[in-house]
CSV table of C-alpha atoms in Angstrom, one decimal:
chain,number,residue,atom,x,y,z
A,228,MET,CA,114.2,126.4,138.1
A,229,ASP,CA,114.5,124.1,135.1
A,230,VAL,CA,111.7,121.5,135.1
A,231,GLU,CA,113.7,118.9,133.2
A,232,GLU,CA,116.6,119.2,135.6
A,233,VAL,CA,114.3,118.6,138.6
A,234,LYS,CA,112.5,115.7,136.8
A,235,GLN,CA,115.8,113.9,136.1
A,236,LEU,CA,117.1,114.4,139.6
A,237,VAL,CA,114.0,113.0,141.4
A,238,GLN,CA,113.9,110.1,139.0
A,239,LYS,CA,117.5,109.2,139.5
A,240,PRO,CA,118.0,105.7,141.1
A,241,LEU,CA,118.8,105.7,144.8
A,242,ALA,CA,122.0,104.1,146.0
A,243,GLU,CA,121.7,101.4,148.7
A,244,ASP,CA,124.1,103.1,151.1
A,245,LEU,CA,123.3,106.8,150.2
A,246,TRP,CA,119.6,106.7,149.8
A,247,PRO,CA,118.7,108.7,153.0
A,248,LYS,CA,120.8,111.7,151.9
A,249,GLN,CA,119.7,111.4,148.2
A,250,LEU,CA,116.0,111.2,149.3
A,251,THR,CA,116.4,114.2,151.6
A,252,ALA,CA,118.0,116.2,148.7
A,253,ALA,CA,115.1,115.2,146.4
A,254,VAL,CA,112.6,116.5,149.0
A,255,ARG,CA,114.5,119.8,149.3
A,256,LEU,CA,114.5,120.1,145.5
A,257,LEU,CA,110.7,119.6,145.4
A,258,ALA,CA,110.3,122.2,148.1
A,259,ALA,CA,112.3,124.8,146.1
A,260,PHE,CA,110.4,123.9,142.9
A,261,ALA,CA,107.0,124.3,144.5
A,262,GLY,CA,107.6,127.5,146.4
A,263,GLY,CA,108.4,125.9,149.8
A,264,ASP,CA,111.3,126.4,152.1
A,265,PRO,CA,114.0,123.8,151.5
A,266,GLU,CA,116.1,125.0,154.5
A,267,GLN,CA,113.4,123.5,156.7
A,268,ILE,CA,113.7,120.0,155.3
A,269,THR,CA,115.6,118.0,157.8
A,270,SER,CA,116.2,114.3,158.2
A,271,SER,CA,117.8,111.7,160.5
A,272,LEU,CA,117.9,108.0,161.2
A,273,ASN,CA,116.1,106.7,164.2
A,274,GLU,CA,117.2,103.8,166.4
A,275,ASP,CA,115.5,101.3,164.1
A,276,GLY,CA,117.4,102.7,161.0
A,277,ALA,CA,114.3,104.3,159.6
A,278,LEU,CA,114.5,107.7,157.9
A,279,VAL,CA,112.7,110.5,159.8
A,280,LEU,CA,111.9,113.4,157.5
A,281,SER,CA,110.5,116.8,158.5
A,282,LEU,CA,108.2,118.0,155.7
A,283,GLN,CA,107.5,121.5,157.0
A,284,GLY,CA,109.7,122.9,154.2
A,285,LEU,CA,107.2,121.4,151.6
A,286,TRP,CA,104.4,123.5,153.0
A,287,PRO,CA,103.8,126.8,151.1
A,288,ARG,CA,106.5,129.2,152.2
A,289,ALA,CA,104.2,131.7,154.0
A,290,ILE,CA,102.9,128.9,156.2
A,291,ALA,CA,106.2,127.3,156.8
A,292,GLN,CA,107.8,130.6,157.8
A,293,GLY,CA,104.8,132.1,159.5
A,294,VAL,CA,103.2,131.6,163.0
A,295,PRO,CA,104.0,128.1,164.1
A,296,MET,CA,101.1,125.7,164.6
A,297,PRO,CA,100.9,122.3,166.4
A,298,LEU,CA,100.8,120.3,163.2
A,299,VAL,CA,103.2,117.3,163.1
A,300,SER,CA,105.7,117.5,160.2
A,301,GLN,CA,107.6,114.3,160.8
A,302,VAL,CA,107.1,111.3,158.5
A,303,ILE,CA,108.9,108.1,159.1
A,304,GLN,CA,110.0,106.0,156.0
A,305,PRO,CA,110.7,102.6,157.6
A,306,ARG,CA,112.2,100.9,154.6
A,307,GLY,CA,114.8,101.8,152.1
A,308,PRO,CA,114.4,101.6,148.3
A,309,LYS,CA,114.2,98.5,146.2
A,310,PRO,CA,117.3,97.9,144.0
A,311,GLY,CA,117.3,100.6,141.3
A,312,GLN,CA,114.3,102.4,142.7
A,313,ALA,CA,114.1,106.1,142.1
A,314,ALA,CA,113.5,108.8,144.7
A,315,ASP,CA,110.1,109.8,143.2
A,316,ARG,CA,108.7,106.3,143.9
A,317,LEU,CA,109.4,106.7,147.7
A,318,LEU,CA,108.3,110.3,147.6
A,319,ARG,CA,104.9,109.5,146.3
A,320,GLY,CA,104.3,107.1,149.2
A,321,ILE,CA,105.6,109.7,151.7
A,322,LEU,CA,103.4,112.4,150.3
A,323,ASN,CA,100.3,110.1,150.2
A,324,SER,CA,100.8,109.1,153.9
A,325,TYR,CA,100.8,112.8,154.9
A,326,VAL,CA,97.9,113.7,152.7
A,327,LEU,CA,95.8,110.9,154.2
A,328,ALA,CA,96.7,112.1,157.7
A,329,LEU,CA,95.5,115.7,156.8
A,330,ARG,CA,92.4,114.4,155.0
A,331,ASP,CA,91.0,112.8,158.1
A,332,LEU,CA,90.2,115.7,160.4
A,333,THR,CA,89.3,113.2,163.1
A,334,GLN,CA,93.0,112.7,163.6
A,335,LEU,CA,93.7,116.4,164.1
A,336,PRO,CA,93.4,118.2,167.5
A,337,LYS,CA,90.8,121.0,168.0
A,338,THR,CA,93.8,123.3,168.6
A,339,LEU,CA,94.3,123.3,164.8
A,340,TYR,CA,90.7,124.3,164.0
A,341,PRO,CA,91.4,128.0,163.7
A,342,ARG,CA,94.1,127.2,161.1
A,343,TRP,CA,92.0,124.9,158.9
A,344,ARG,CA,92.5,127.0,155.8
A,345,ASP,CA,96.2,126.7,156.2
A,346,ILE,CA,95.9,123.0,156.7
A,347,ARG,CA,94.0,122.7,153.5
A,348,GLN,CA,96.6,124.8,151.7
A,349,ILE,CA,99.3,122.4,152.9
A,350,GLN,CA,97.3,119.4,151.7
A,351,ASN,CA,96.7,121.0,148.3
A,352,GLN,CA,100.5,121.6,148.0
A,353,LEU,CA,101.2,117.9,148.7
A,354,LEU,CA,98.4,116.7,146.4
A,355,ALA,CA,99.8,118.9,143.6
A,356,LEU,CA,103.3,117.4,144.2
A,357,GLN,CA,101.9,113.9,143.9
A,358,ALA,CA,100.3,114.8,140.6
A,359,ILE,CA,103.5,116.4,139.4
A,360,LEU,CA,105.5,113.3,140.2
A,361,HIS,CA,102.9,111.2,138.4
A,362,GLN,CA,102.9,113.5,135.4
A,363,TRP,CA,106.7,113.3,135.0
A,364,ARG,CA,106.4,109.5,134.8
A,365,LEU,CA,104.1,109.6,131.8
A,366,ASP,CA,105.0,109.6,128.1
A,367,GLU,CA,105.2,113.0,126.5
A,368,ASP,CA,102.1,112.3,124.4
A,369,ALA,CA,100.0,111.1,127.3
A,370,PRO,CA,97.0,113.1,128.5
A,371,ALA,CA,97.8,115.6,131.3
A,372,VAL,CA,97.3,114.5,134.9
A,373,ARG,CA,94.3,116.3,136.4
A,374,ALA,CA,94.1,117.3,140.1
A,375,THR,CA,91.1,118.8,141.9
A,376,LEU,CA,92.2,121.0,144.8
A,377,TYR,CA,89.6,122.1,147.3
A,378,GLY,CA,89.8,125.5,148.9
A,379,PRO,CA,92.8,127.9,149.1
A,380,VAL,CA,95.8,127.1,146.9
A,381,ALA,CA,99.2,128.8,147.2
A,382,GLY,CA,100.6,130.7,144.2
A,383,GLY,CA,103.7,128.5,144.3
A,384,THR,CA,101.5,125.4,144.1
A,385,LEU,CA,99.7,126.6,141.0
A,386,LYS,CA,102.9,127.8,139.3
A,387,ALA,CA,104.6,124.4,139.9
A,388,ALA,CA,101.6,122.5,138.6
A,389,GLN,CA,101.5,124.7,135.5
A,390,GLN,CA,105.2,124.3,134.8
A,391,ALA,CA,104.9,120.5,135.1
A,392,GLY,CA,101.9,120.3,132.8
A,393,VAL,CA,99.3,119.2,135.5
A,394,LYS,CA,95.8,120.5,134.9
A,395,VAL,CA,94.5,121.9,138.2
A,396,THR,CA,90.8,122.4,139.0
A,397,GLN,CA,90.0,124.5,142.0
A,398,ALA,CA,86.8,123.6,143.9
A,399,LYS,CA,84.8,125.3,146.7
A,400,LEU,CA,85.8,124.6,150.3
A,401,ALA,CA,83.1,124.2,153.0
A,402,LYS,CA,83.9,125.2,156.5
A,403,PRO,CA,84.7,122.0,158.5
A,404,TRP,CA,82.8,120.8,161.6
A,405,LEU,CA,84.5,121.8,164.8
A,406,HIS,CA,83.3,118.6,166.5
A,407,GLY,CA,85.3,116.6,163.9
A,408,PHE,CA,88.7,117.6,165.3
A,409,LEU,CA,89.2,114.7,167.7
A,410,GLY,CA,92.9,114.1,167.7
A,411,THR,CA,95.3,114.6,170.6
A,412,LEU,CA,98.4,116.7,171.2
A,413,PRO,CA,101.2,116.1,170.6
A,414,MET,CA,100.4,114.6,167.3
A,415,PRO,CA,102.3,111.4,166.6
A,416,ALA,CA,104.7,111.1,163.6
A,417,ILE,CA,103.2,109.6,160.4
A,418,ILE,CA,104.6,106.2,159.4
A,419,VAL,CA,104.6,105.5,155.7
A,420,GLY,CA,102.4,102.5,154.8
A,421,VAL,CA,100.8,102.0,158.2
A,422,ARG,CA,97.0,102.0,158.3
A,423,SER,CA,94.3,101.2,160.8
A,424,GLN,CA,93.6,97.6,161.4
A,425,GLY,CA,90.0,98.1,162.7
A,426,GLY,CA,86.8,97.1,161.1
A,427,ARG,CA,85.7,94.1,163.1
A,428,ALA,CA,82.7,93.9,165.4
A,429,GLY,CA,83.6,93.3,169.0
A,430,VAL,CA,81.8,91.1,171.5
A,431,GLY,CA,79.8,94.0,172.7
A,432,GLN,CA,78.5,94.8,169.2
A,433,GLN,CA,77.6,91.1,168.6
A,434,GLN,CA,75.6,91.1,171.8
A,435,GLU,CA,73.9,94.3,170.9
A,436,VAL,CA,72.8,92.9,167.5
A,437,LEU,CA,71.4,89.8,169.2
A,438,VAL,CA,69.5,91.8,171.9
A,439,ARG,CA,68.1,94.1,169.2
A,440,ALA,CA,67.1,91.3,166.9
A,441,GLN,CA,65.3,89.5,169.8
A,442,ASN,CA,63.3,92.6,170.8
A,443,LEU,CA,62.3,94.3,167.5
A,444,VAL,CA,58.6,95.0,167.0
A,445,HIS,CA,57.7,93.9,163.5
A,446,ARG,CA,55.3,96.5,162.1
A,447,GLN,CA,52.9,96.9,159.2
A,448,PHE,CA,52.6,100.1,157.2
A,449,PRO,CA,50.0,101.4,154.7
A,450,ARG,CA,50.7,100.4,151.2
A,451,THR,CA,51.9,103.2,148.9
A,452,ARG,CA,51.0,103.7,145.3
A,453,SER,CA,54.1,105.8,144.7
A,454,ALA,CA,57.0,103.9,146.2
A,455,ALA,CA,60.5,105.2,145.9
A,456,LEU,CA,61.6,101.7,145.0
A,457,SER,CA,59.7,99.5,142.5
A,458,PRO,CA,60.3,96.6,140.1
A,459,GLY,CA,61.5,97.2,136.6
A,460,GLU,CA,64.8,98.2,135.1
A,461,ARG,CA,65.4,101.9,134.7
A,462,GLU,CA,68.2,104.4,134.7
A,463,VAL,CA,69.3,105.7,138.1
A,464,LEU,CA,68.6,109.4,138.2
A,465,TYR,CA,69.6,111.1,141.4
A,466,GLY,CA,67.7,113.9,142.9
A,467,LYS,CA,69.5,117.2,143.2
A,468,THR,CA,67.0,119.4,145.1
A,469,ALA,CA,67.4,119.7,148.8
A,470,VAL,CA,64.6,118.1,150.8
A,471,THR,CA,63.4,118.6,154.4
A,472,ASP,CA,61.2,115.5,154.7
A,473,PHE,CA,62.8,112.1,153.7
A,474,THR,CA,63.8,108.6,154.7
A,475,ALA,CA,67.5,107.9,155.2
A,476,PHE,CA,68.5,104.2,154.9
A,477,ASP,CA,71.3,101.7,154.9
A,478,LEU,CA,71.7,98.0,154.2
A,479,GLU,CA,74.0,95.3,155.5
A,480,PHE,CA,74.4,92.5,153.1
A,481,SER,CA,76.6,89.5,152.2
A,482,SER,CA,78.5,89.6,148.9
A,483,GLY,CA,80.5,86.6,147.9
A,484,ASN,CA,80.8,83.7,145.6
A,485,ALA,CA,77.9,81.8,143.8
A,486,ARG,CA,77.2,79.8,146.9
A,487,GLU,CA,77.1,82.7,149.3
A,488,GLY,CA,75.6,85.2,146.8
A,489,MET,CA,74.6,88.8,147.4
A,490,PHE,CA,71.7,89.2,149.8
A,491,ILE,CA,70.5,91.6,152.5
A,492,THR,CA,71.0,90.7,156.2
A,493,GLU,CA,69.7,94.0,157.8
A,494,ILE,CA,67.7,97.0,156.7
A,495,GLY,CA,67.8,100.2,158.8
A,496,ALA,CA,66.0,103.5,158.2
A,497,VAL,CA,65.0,106.7,159.9
A,498,LYS,CA,62.2,109.0,158.8
A,499,VAL,CA,63.0,112.7,159.1
A,500,LYS,CA,60.7,115.7,159.1
A,501,ALA,CA,61.9,119.3,159.6
A,502,ASN,CA,65.4,118.1,160.6
A,503,HIS,CA,64.1,115.7,163.3
A,504,ILE,CA,63.8,112.0,163.5
A,505,VAL,CA,60.1,111.0,163.8
A,506,ASP,CA,60.2,107.3,163.1
A,507,THR,CA,62.6,104.4,162.7
A,508,PHE,CA,62.6,101.1,160.8
A,509,ASN,CA,64.8,98.1,161.5
A,510,VAL,CA,64.6,94.4,160.4
A,511,PHE,CA,67.0,91.5,160.1
A,512,VAL,CA,66.5,89.3,157.1
A,513,GLN,CA,66.7,85.6,156.7
A,514,VAL,CA,69.4,84.0,154.5
A,515,PRO,CA,67.9,82.8,151.3
A,516,ALA,CA,67.5,79.0,150.8
A,517,ARG,CA,70.7,77.2,149.8
A,518,ARG,CA,72.8,80.2,150.6
A,519,HIS,CA,75.2,80.9,153.5
A,520,LEU,CA,76.4,84.0,155.2
A,521,ASN,CA,80.1,84.4,154.7
A,522,MET,CA,82.3,84.7,157.7
A,523,TYR,CA,83.7,88.0,156.7
A,524,SER,CA,80.3,89.6,156.9
A,525,GLN,CA,79.6,88.0,160.3
A,526,ARG,CA,82.9,89.3,161.7
A,527,VAL,CA,82.4,92.9,160.4
A,528,THR,CA,78.8,93.4,161.3
A,529,GLY,CA,78.3,91.1,164.3
A,530,ILE,CA,75.3,89.6,162.5
A,531,HIS,CA,75.5,85.8,162.8
A,532,GLU,CA,73.7,83.4,160.5
A,533,ASP,CA,72.0,81.8,163.5
A,534,THR,CA,70.6,85.2,164.6
A,535,LEU,CA,69.0,85.6,161.1
A,536,LYS,CA,67.5,82.1,161.1
A,537,GLN,CA,65.9,82.7,164.5
A,538,TYR,CA,64.9,86.4,164.3
A,539,GLY,CA,65.0,87.4,160.7
A,540,LEU,CA,62.0,88.0,158.5
A,541,PRO,CA,61.7,86.3,155.1
A,542,ALA,CA,63.3,88.5,152.5
A,543,ASN,CA,60.2,89.4,150.5
A,544,GLU,CA,58.3,90.3,153.7
A,545,ALA,CA,61.2,92.5,155.0
A,546,ILE,CA,61.6,94.4,151.7
A,547,ARG,CA,57.8,94.9,151.5
A,548,GLN,CA,57.7,96.5,154.9
A,549,PHE,CA,60.7,98.7,154.1
A,550,VAL,CA,59.1,100.0,150.8
A,551,ASP,CA,55.9,100.7,152.7
A,552,PHE,CA,57.8,102.5,155.5
A,553,ILE,CA,59.4,104.8,152.9
A,554,GLY,CA,56.0,105.7,151.5
A,555,THR,CA,56.1,108.8,149.3
A,556,ASP,CA,59.3,110.1,150.8
A,557,SER,CA,62.5,110.9,149.0
A,558,LEU,CA,65.1,108.3,149.8
A,559,LEU,CA,68.6,109.1,151.1
A,560,GLY,CA,71.6,106.7,151.1
A,561,PHE,CA,75.4,106.8,151.1
A,562,SER,CA,77.5,105.6,148.1
A,563,MET,CA,74.7,103.3,147.0
A,564,HIS,CA,76.0,102.5,143.5
A,565,GLY,CA,78.7,100.2,145.0
A,566,GLY,CA,76.5,98.0,147.1
A,567,ASP,CA,72.9,98.9,148.2
A,568,LEU,CA,71.5,99.4,144.7
A,569,PRO,CA,73.2,96.3,143.1
A,570,VAL,CA,71.8,94.1,145.9
A,571,LEU,CA,68.3,95.6,145.6
A,572,ARG,CA,68.4,94.9,141.8
A,573,ARG,CA,69.9,91.4,142.1
A,574,GLN,CA,67.8,90.1,145.0
A,575,PHE,CA,64.5,91.9,144.4
A,576,ASN,CA,64.6,93.5,140.9
A,577,LEU,CA,64.0,96.9,142.6
A,578,TYR,CA,65.1,100.2,141.1
A,579,PRO,CA,64.7,103.7,142.4
A,580,GLN,CA,62.1,106.0,140.9
A,581,PRO,CA,63.7,108.9,138.9
A,582,TYR,CA,64.9,111.8,141.1
A,583,ARG,CA,63.5,110.2,144.3
A,584,LEU,CA,67.0,109.0,145.4
A,585,ILE,CA,69.7,111.3,146.9
A,586,ASP,CA,73.2,110.0,147.3
A,587,VAL,CA,74.7,111.9,150.2
A,588,ALA,CA,78.2,110.6,149.3
A,589,LEU,CA,78.0,112.5,146.0
A,590,LEU,CA,77.1,115.7,147.8
A,591,ALA,CA,79.9,115.2,150.3
A,592,LYS,CA,82.4,114.8,147.4
A,593,GLN,CA,81.6,118.3,146.3
A,594,SER,CA,82.0,120.0,149.6
A,595,GLY,CA,85.5,119.7,151.2
A,596,PRO,CA,87.6,119.7,153.3
A,597,MET,CA,87.0,116.2,154.7
A,598,PRO,CA,83.8,116.0,152.8
A,599,GLY,CA,85.3,116.3,149.3
A,600,ASN,CA,87.4,113.1,149.3
A,601,PRO,CA,85.6,110.2,147.6
A,602,GLU,CA,87.5,107.6,149.6
A,603,VAL,CA,86.1,108.8,153.0
A,604,SER,CA,83.9,106.1,154.6
A,605,LEU,CA,80.6,106.5,156.5
A,606,THR,CA,82.4,105.2,159.5
A,607,THR,CA,84.9,108.1,159.3
A,608,TYR,CA,82.0,110.5,158.9
A,609,ARG,CA,80.4,109.0,162.1
A,610,HIS,CA,83.6,110.0,164.0
A,611,TYR,CA,83.8,113.3,162.2
A,612,LEU,CA,80.2,114.2,163.3
A,613,GLY,CA,80.9,113.1,166.8
A,614,LEU,CA,78.1,110.4,166.9
A,615,SER,CA,78.3,107.8,169.6
A,616,LEU,CA,76.8,105.0,167.5
A,617,LEU,CA,78.0,101.6,166.6
A,618,ALA,CA,79.7,101.0,163.3
A,619,HIS,CA,78.5,98.6,160.5
A,620,GLY,CA,74.9,98.5,161.6
A,621,ALA,CA,72.3,99.4,159.0
A,622,LEU,CA,70.2,101.4,161.5
A,623,TYR,CA,73.0,103.4,162.9
A,624,ASP,CA,74.5,104.0,159.5
A,625,ALA,CA,71.2,105.4,158.4
A,626,VAL,CA,71.4,107.9,161.3
A,627,THR,CA,74.9,108.9,160.2
A,628,THR,CA,73.7,109.4,156.7
A,629,TYR,CA,71.0,111.7,157.9
A,630,ALA,CA,73.4,113.6,160.2
A,631,LEU,CA,75.8,114.1,157.3
A,632,TYR,CA,73.1,115.4,155.0
A,633,ALA,CA,72.0,117.9,157.7
A,634,TYR,CA,75.6,119.0,158.1
A,635,LEU,CA,76.0,119.5,154.3
A,636,GLN,CA,72.8,121.5,154.2
A,637,ASP,CA,74.1,123.9,156.9
A,638,SER,CA,71.7,122.4,159.4
A,639,ALA,CA,74.1,120.3,161.5
A,640,ARG,CA,72.7,118.7,164.6
A,641,ASP,CA,74.4,118.7,168.0
A,642,PRO,CA,75.7,115.1,168.1
A,643,ALA,CA,74.6,114.3,171.7
A,644,ALA,CA,71.1,115.8,171.1
A,645,LEU,CA,70.8,113.8,167.8
A,646,VAL,CA,71.8,110.5,169.4
A,647,ALA,CA,69.4,111.1,172.3
A,648,GLU,CA,66.5,111.9,169.9
A,649,PHE,CA,67.3,108.8,167.9
A,650,ASP,CA,67.4,106.6,171.0
A,651,GLN,CA,64.0,107.9,172.2
A,652,VAL,CA,62.2,107.5,168.9
A,653,PHE,CA,63.8,104.0,168.3
A,654,LYS,CA,62.6,102.7,171.6
A,655,ALA,CA,59.1,104.2,171.2
A,656,THR,CA,58.6,102.9,167.6
A,657,SER,CA,60.6,99.8,167.0
A,658,LEU,CA,61.4,98.0,170.3
A,659,LYS,CA,59.3,96.0,172.8
A,660,PRO,CA,58.7,97.9,176.0
A,661,GLY,CA,61.4,97.7,178.7
A,662,VAL,CA,64.2,97.0,176.3
A,663,LEU,CA,67.6,98.9,176.3
A,664,GLY,CA,67.1,100.8,179.5
A,665,ASP,CA,63.4,101.7,179.4
């Protein structure tokens, strides 16, 4: 098939009254170009006038024509094109919505687990098509678009990418976590542009924060001469060697304007030895003088400014306790470059010692299939690992960071057993007697 002909047809402006037929024809053309099955591309208009597309024909031909699997193929395009908009502009949004649905395995039912390699091959096909459409929009002398595809890739996918000038890198695929397939059957159709509206702490989480803050035991730890965090600017050099004894941590903090600033509101950590939690650390931190905690942070975390005033420790005391709790351990965090490390630098001039810090997010990016996507959040991993923990709490996110690291090291913990172990150790080490069910 002539590449230029396909390129011109998918970049042809859509007509206001004919766009459903034209868009369907463009999808069929892409399916044929990439080794799919154009005959399985179907479309219709629903009662709201939205276009309903079946994308099964975009899957690699062997999968599309093979043993059926309960994977939804319907994608709903609720709006028509803008005046003069080409088919490829809508197509990229449609492909992206489907890729996001496949990327988050927590949305897929356990019935699909035996076919996870096929699912990844489908996702790689759609990722390659996104890259191809992007490549065709670039000037001829522009650098080639690069796409990293994790796991098995169909021959038609590689051939199409090569013809279009896309540079493909194939990466190792890790076997996914069975507990992570949490979706239900039948799978709902995918609506282009619709995303989750979650992310706020409910009344129950706000109450849990208050009860925990009221009942934390503030502890003292022996001073260490070899702290993982210490003052003085230095380059951040991440550790790459697997460790069995470590401290996993997370911070909640406020970032905002000059008045609100960037400062820590909660520190949570768990100490792990031989793949078991042996100690916990949790403190809330007072708001610095002449600063205020922004409302967004309060809504997301459930940590209110009044709670910090009443039950928080002074910032310098809280960070000193945390550093002493870490001791000589390696320190594990998740995607720290975007928040935790900057706030430690800005508020305390603290930097990690070389190779004492391990970023679990960097390890996950290299692992696929759901680990392997840099946009995946720690909250999504919490669902993926089956952990019944609250979101946006530093202590609970530290547990999730540890659980993810164990999974990536092929030492995954049973989620119920891990949560039970954490609860037991947390009550024994960090809470006053008789709190939270004792």
